[in-house]
PDB file of C-alpha atoms and ligand atoms in Angstrom:
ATOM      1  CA  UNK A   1       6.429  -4.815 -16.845  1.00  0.00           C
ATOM      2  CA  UNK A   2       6.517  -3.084 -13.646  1.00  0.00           C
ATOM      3  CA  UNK A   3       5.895  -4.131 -10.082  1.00  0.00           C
ATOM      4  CA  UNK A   4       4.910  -2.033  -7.067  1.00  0.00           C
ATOM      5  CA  UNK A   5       3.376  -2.008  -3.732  1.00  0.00           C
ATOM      6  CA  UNK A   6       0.698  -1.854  -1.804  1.00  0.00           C
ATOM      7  CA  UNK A   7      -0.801  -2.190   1.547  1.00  0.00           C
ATOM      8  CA  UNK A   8      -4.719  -2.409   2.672  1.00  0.00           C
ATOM      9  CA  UNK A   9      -4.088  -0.324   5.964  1.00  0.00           C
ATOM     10  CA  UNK A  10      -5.640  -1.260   9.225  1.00  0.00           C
ATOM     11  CA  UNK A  11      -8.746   0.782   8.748  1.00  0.00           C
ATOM     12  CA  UNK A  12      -9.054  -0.878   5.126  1.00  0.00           C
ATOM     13  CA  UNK A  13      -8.763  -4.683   6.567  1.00  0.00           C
ATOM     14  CA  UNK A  14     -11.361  -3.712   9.824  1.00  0.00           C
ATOM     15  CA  UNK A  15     -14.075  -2.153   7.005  1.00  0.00           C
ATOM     16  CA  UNK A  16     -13.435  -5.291   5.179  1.00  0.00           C
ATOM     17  CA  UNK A  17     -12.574  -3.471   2.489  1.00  0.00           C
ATOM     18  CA  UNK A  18      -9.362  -6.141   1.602  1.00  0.00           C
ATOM     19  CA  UNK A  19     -11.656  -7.998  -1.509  1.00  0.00           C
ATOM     20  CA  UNK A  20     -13.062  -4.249  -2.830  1.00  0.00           C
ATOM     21  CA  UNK A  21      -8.949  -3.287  -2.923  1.00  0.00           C
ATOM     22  CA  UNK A  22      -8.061  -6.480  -4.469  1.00  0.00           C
ATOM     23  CA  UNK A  23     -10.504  -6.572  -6.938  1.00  0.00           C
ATOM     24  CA  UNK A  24     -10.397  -3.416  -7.835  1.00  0.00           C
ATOM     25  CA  UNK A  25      -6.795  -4.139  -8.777  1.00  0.00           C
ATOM     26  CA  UNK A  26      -7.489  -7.017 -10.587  1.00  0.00           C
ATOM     27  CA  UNK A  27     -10.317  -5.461 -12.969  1.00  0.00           C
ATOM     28  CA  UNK A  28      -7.493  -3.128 -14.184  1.00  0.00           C
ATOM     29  CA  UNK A  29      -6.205  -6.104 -15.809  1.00  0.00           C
ATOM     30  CA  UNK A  30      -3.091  -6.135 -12.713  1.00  0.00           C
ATOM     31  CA  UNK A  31      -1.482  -9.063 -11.144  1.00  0.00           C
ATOM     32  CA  UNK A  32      -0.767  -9.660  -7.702  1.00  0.00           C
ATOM     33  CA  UNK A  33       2.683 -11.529  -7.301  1.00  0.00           C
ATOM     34  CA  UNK A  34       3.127 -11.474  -3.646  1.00  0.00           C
ATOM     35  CA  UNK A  35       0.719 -11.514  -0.746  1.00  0.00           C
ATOM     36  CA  UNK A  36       0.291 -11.230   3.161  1.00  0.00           C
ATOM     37  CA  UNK A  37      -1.882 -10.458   5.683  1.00  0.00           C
ATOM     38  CA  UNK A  38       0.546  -9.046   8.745  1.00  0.00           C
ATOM     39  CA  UNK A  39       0.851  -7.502  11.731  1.00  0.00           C
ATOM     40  CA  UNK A  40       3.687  -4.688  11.207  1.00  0.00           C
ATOM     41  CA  UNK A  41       6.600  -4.129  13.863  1.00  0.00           C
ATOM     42  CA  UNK A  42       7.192  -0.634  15.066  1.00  0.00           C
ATOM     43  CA  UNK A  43      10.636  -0.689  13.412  1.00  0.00           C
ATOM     44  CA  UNK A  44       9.405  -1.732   9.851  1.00  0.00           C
ATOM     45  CA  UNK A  45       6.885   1.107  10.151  1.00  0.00           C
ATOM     46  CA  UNK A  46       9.332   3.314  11.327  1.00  0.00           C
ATOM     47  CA  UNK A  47      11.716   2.189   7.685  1.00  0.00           C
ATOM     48  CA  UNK A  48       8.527   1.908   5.762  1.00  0.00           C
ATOM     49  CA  UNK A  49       7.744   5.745   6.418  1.00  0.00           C
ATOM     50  CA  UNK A  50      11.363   6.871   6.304  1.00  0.00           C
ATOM     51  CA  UNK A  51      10.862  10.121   4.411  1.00  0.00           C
ATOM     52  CA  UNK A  52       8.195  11.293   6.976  1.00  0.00           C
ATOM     53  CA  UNK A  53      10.453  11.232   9.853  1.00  0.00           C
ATOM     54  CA  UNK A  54      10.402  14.409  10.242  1.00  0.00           C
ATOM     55  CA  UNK A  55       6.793  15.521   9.879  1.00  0.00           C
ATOM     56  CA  UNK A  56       4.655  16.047  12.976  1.00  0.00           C
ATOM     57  CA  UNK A  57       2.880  13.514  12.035  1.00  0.00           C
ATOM     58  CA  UNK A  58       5.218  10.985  12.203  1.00  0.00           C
ATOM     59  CA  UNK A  59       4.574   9.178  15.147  1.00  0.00           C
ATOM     60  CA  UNK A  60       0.709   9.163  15.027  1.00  0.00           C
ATOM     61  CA  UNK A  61       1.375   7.397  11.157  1.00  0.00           C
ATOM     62  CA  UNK A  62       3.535   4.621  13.098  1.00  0.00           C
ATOM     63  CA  UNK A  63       1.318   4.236  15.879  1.00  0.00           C
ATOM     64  CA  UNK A  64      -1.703   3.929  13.273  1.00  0.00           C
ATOM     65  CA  UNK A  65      -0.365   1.591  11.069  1.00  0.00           C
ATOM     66  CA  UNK A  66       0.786  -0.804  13.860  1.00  0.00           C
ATOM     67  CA  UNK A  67      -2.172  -0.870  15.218  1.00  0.00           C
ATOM     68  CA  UNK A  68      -4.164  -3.935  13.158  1.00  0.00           C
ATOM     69  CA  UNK A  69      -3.368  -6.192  11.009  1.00  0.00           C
ATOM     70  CA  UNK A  70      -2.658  -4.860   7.417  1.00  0.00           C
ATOM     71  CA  UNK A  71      -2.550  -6.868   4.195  1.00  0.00           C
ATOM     72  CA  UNK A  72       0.604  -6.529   2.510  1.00  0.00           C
ATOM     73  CA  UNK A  73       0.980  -6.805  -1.709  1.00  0.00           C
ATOM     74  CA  UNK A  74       3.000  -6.742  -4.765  1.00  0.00           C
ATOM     75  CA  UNK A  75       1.417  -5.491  -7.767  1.00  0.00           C
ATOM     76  CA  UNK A  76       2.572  -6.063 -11.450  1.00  0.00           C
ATOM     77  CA  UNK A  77       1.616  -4.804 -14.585  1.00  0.00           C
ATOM     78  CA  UNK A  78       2.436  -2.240 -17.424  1.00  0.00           C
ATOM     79  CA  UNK A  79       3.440   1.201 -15.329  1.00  0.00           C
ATOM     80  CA  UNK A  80       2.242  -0.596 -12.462  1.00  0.00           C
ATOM     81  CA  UNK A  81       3.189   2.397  -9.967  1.00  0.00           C
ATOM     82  CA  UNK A  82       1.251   5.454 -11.976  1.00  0.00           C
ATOM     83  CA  UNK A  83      -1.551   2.700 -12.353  1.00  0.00           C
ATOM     84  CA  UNK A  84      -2.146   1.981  -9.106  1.00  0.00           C
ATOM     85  CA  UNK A  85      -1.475   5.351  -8.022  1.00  0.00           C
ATOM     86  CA  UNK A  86      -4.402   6.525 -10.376  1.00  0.00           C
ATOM     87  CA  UNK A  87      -6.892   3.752  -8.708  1.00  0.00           C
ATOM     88  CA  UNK A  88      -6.274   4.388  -4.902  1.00  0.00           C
ATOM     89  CA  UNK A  89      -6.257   8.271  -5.835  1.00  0.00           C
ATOM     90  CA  UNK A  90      -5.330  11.540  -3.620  1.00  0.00           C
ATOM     91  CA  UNK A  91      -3.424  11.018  -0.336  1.00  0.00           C
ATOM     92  CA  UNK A  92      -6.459  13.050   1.143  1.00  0.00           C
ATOM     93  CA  UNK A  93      -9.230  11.612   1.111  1.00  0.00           C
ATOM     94  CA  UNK A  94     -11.292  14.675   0.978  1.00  0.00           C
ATOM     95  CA  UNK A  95      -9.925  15.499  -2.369  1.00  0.00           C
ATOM     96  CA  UNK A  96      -9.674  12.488  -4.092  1.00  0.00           C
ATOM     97  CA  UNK A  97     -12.001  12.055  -6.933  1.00  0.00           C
ATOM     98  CA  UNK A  98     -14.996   9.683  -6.739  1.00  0.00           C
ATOM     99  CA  UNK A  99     -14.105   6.304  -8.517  1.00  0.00           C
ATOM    100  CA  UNK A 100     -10.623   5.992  -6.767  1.00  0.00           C
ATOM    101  CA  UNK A 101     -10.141   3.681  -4.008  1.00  0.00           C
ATOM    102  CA  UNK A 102      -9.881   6.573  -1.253  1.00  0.00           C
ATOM    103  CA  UNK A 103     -12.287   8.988  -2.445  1.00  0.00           C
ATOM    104  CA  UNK A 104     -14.487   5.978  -2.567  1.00  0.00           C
ATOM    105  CA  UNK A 105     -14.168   4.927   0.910  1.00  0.00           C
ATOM    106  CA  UNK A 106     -12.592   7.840   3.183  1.00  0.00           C
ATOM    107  CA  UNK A 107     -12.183  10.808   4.636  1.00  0.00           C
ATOM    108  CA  UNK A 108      -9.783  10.868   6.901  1.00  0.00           C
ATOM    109  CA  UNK A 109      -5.809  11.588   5.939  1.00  0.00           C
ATOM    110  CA  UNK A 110      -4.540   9.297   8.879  1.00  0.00           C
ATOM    111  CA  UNK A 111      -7.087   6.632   7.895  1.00  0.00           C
ATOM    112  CA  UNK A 112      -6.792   6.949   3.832  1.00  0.00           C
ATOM    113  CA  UNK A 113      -7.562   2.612   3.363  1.00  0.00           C
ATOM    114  CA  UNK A 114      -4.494   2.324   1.337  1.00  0.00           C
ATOM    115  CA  UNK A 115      -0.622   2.968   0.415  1.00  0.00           C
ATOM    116  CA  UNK A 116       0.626   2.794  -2.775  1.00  0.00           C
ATOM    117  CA  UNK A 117       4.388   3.113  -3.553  1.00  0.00           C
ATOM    118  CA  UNK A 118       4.863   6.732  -4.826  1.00  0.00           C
ATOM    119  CA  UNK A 119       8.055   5.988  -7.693  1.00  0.00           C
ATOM    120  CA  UNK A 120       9.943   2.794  -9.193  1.00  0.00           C
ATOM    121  CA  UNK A 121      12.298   3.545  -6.375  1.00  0.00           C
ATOM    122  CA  UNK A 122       9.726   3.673  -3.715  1.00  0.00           C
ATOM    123  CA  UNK A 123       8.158   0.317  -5.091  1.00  0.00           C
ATOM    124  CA  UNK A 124      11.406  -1.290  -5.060  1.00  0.00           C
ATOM    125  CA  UNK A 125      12.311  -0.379  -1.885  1.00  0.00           C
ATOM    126  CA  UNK A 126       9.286  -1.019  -0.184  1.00  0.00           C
ATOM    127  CA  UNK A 127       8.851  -4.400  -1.880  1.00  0.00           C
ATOM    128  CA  UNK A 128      12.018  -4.951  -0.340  1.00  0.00           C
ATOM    129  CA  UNK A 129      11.121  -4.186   2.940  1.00  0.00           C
ATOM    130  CA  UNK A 130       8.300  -6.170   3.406  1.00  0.00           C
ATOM    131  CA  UNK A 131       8.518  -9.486   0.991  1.00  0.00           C
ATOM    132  CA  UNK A 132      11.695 -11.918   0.638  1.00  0.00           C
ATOM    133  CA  UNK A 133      12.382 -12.946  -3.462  1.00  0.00           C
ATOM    134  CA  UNK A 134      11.108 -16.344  -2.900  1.00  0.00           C
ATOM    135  CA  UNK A 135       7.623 -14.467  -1.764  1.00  0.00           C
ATOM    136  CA  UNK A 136       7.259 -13.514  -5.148  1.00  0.00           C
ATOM    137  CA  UNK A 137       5.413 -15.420  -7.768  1.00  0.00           C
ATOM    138  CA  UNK A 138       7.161 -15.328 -11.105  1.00  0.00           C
ATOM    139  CA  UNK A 139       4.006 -15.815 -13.971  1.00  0.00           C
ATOM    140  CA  UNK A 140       6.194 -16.598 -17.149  1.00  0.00           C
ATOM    141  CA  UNK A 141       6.845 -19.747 -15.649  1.00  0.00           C
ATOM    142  CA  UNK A 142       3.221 -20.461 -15.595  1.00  0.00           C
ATOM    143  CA  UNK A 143       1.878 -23.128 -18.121  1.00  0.00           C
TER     144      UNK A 143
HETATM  145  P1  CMP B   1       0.515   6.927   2.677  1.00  0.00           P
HETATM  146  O1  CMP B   1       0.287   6.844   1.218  1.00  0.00           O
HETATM  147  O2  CMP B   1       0.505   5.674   3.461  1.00  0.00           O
HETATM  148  O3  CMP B   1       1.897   7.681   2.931  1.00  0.00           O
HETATM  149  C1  CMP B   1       2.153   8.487   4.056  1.00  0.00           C
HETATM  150  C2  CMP B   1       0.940   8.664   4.897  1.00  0.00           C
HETATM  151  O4  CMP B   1       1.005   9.725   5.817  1.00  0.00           O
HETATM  152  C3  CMP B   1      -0.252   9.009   4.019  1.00  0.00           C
HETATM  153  O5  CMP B   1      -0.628   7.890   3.292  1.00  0.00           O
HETATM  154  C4  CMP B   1      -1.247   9.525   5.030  1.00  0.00           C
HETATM  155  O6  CMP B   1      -2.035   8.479   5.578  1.00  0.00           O
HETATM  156  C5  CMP B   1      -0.335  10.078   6.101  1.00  0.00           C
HETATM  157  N1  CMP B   1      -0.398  11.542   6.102  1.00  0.00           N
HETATM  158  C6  CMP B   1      -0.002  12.381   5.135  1.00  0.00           C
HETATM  159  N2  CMP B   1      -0.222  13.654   5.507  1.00  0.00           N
HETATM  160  C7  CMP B   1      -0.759  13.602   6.753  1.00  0.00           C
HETATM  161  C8  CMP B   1      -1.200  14.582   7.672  1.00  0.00           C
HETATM  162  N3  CMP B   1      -1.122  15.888   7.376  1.00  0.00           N
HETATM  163  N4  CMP B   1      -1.699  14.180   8.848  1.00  0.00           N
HETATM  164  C9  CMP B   1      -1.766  12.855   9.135  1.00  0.00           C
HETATM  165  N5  CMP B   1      -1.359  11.863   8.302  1.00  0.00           N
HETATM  166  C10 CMP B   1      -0.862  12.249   7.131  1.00  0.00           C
END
């Protein structure tokens, strides 16, 4: 069993896309274990996207994805990360296939309705970042 993360960006939760993400998910036969609807800090952003520090897009991503709330999710299942990958589809919008989350509902890179941790390490780190242990709801305990 895998877990990994995911986020409904801003322009996701202002199309009220959050249920069409969610569900989505859950068709697949997924579980969501942890859960939040947020309003993200420049400096988590800043963490979150790390790796892009560099790019020129860098600050436009931070200043996006601060700028509305986002909802905030953990994601388990068998290869959870390539799973979920596979649903939300390209980064680009413009090239992601028809049936995938994005190529479903975008078109613009900036504005792609969803993130999806990109590796186990990604997923755990990102988890991490954004949920405390306790946050997370542990199913084999379940009657
Ligand atoms: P995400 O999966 O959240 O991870 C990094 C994000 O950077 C990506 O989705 C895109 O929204 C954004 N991104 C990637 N490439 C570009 C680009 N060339 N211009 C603007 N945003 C980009």
């Amino acid at each position: 069993m895998e877990r990994t993360f995911v986020m409904v960006k801003p322009d996701g939760v202002q199309r009220g896309l959050v249920g069409e993400v969610i569900s989505r998910l859950e068709r697949k036969g997924l579980k969501i274990v942890g859960l939040k609807m947020m309003w993200i800090q420049e400096e988590l952003a800043m963490e979150h996207y790390a790796e892009h520090a560099e790019k020129p897009f860098f600050q436009s991503l931070v200043d996006y994805i601060t700028s509305g709330p986002v909802v905030a999710m953990v994601v388990e299942g068998k290869d959870a990360v390539k799973v979920v990958r596979t649903l939300v589809g390209a980064t680009n919008p413009v090239e992601a296939s028809p049936g995938t989350i994005r190529g479903d509902f975008g078109l613009d890179i900036g504005r792609n309705v969803v993130h999806a941790s990109d590796s186990l390490k990604s997923a755990e780190r990102e988890i991490s970042l954004f949920f405390d242990a306790e946050e997370l709801i542990d199913y084999s305990k379940s009657g």
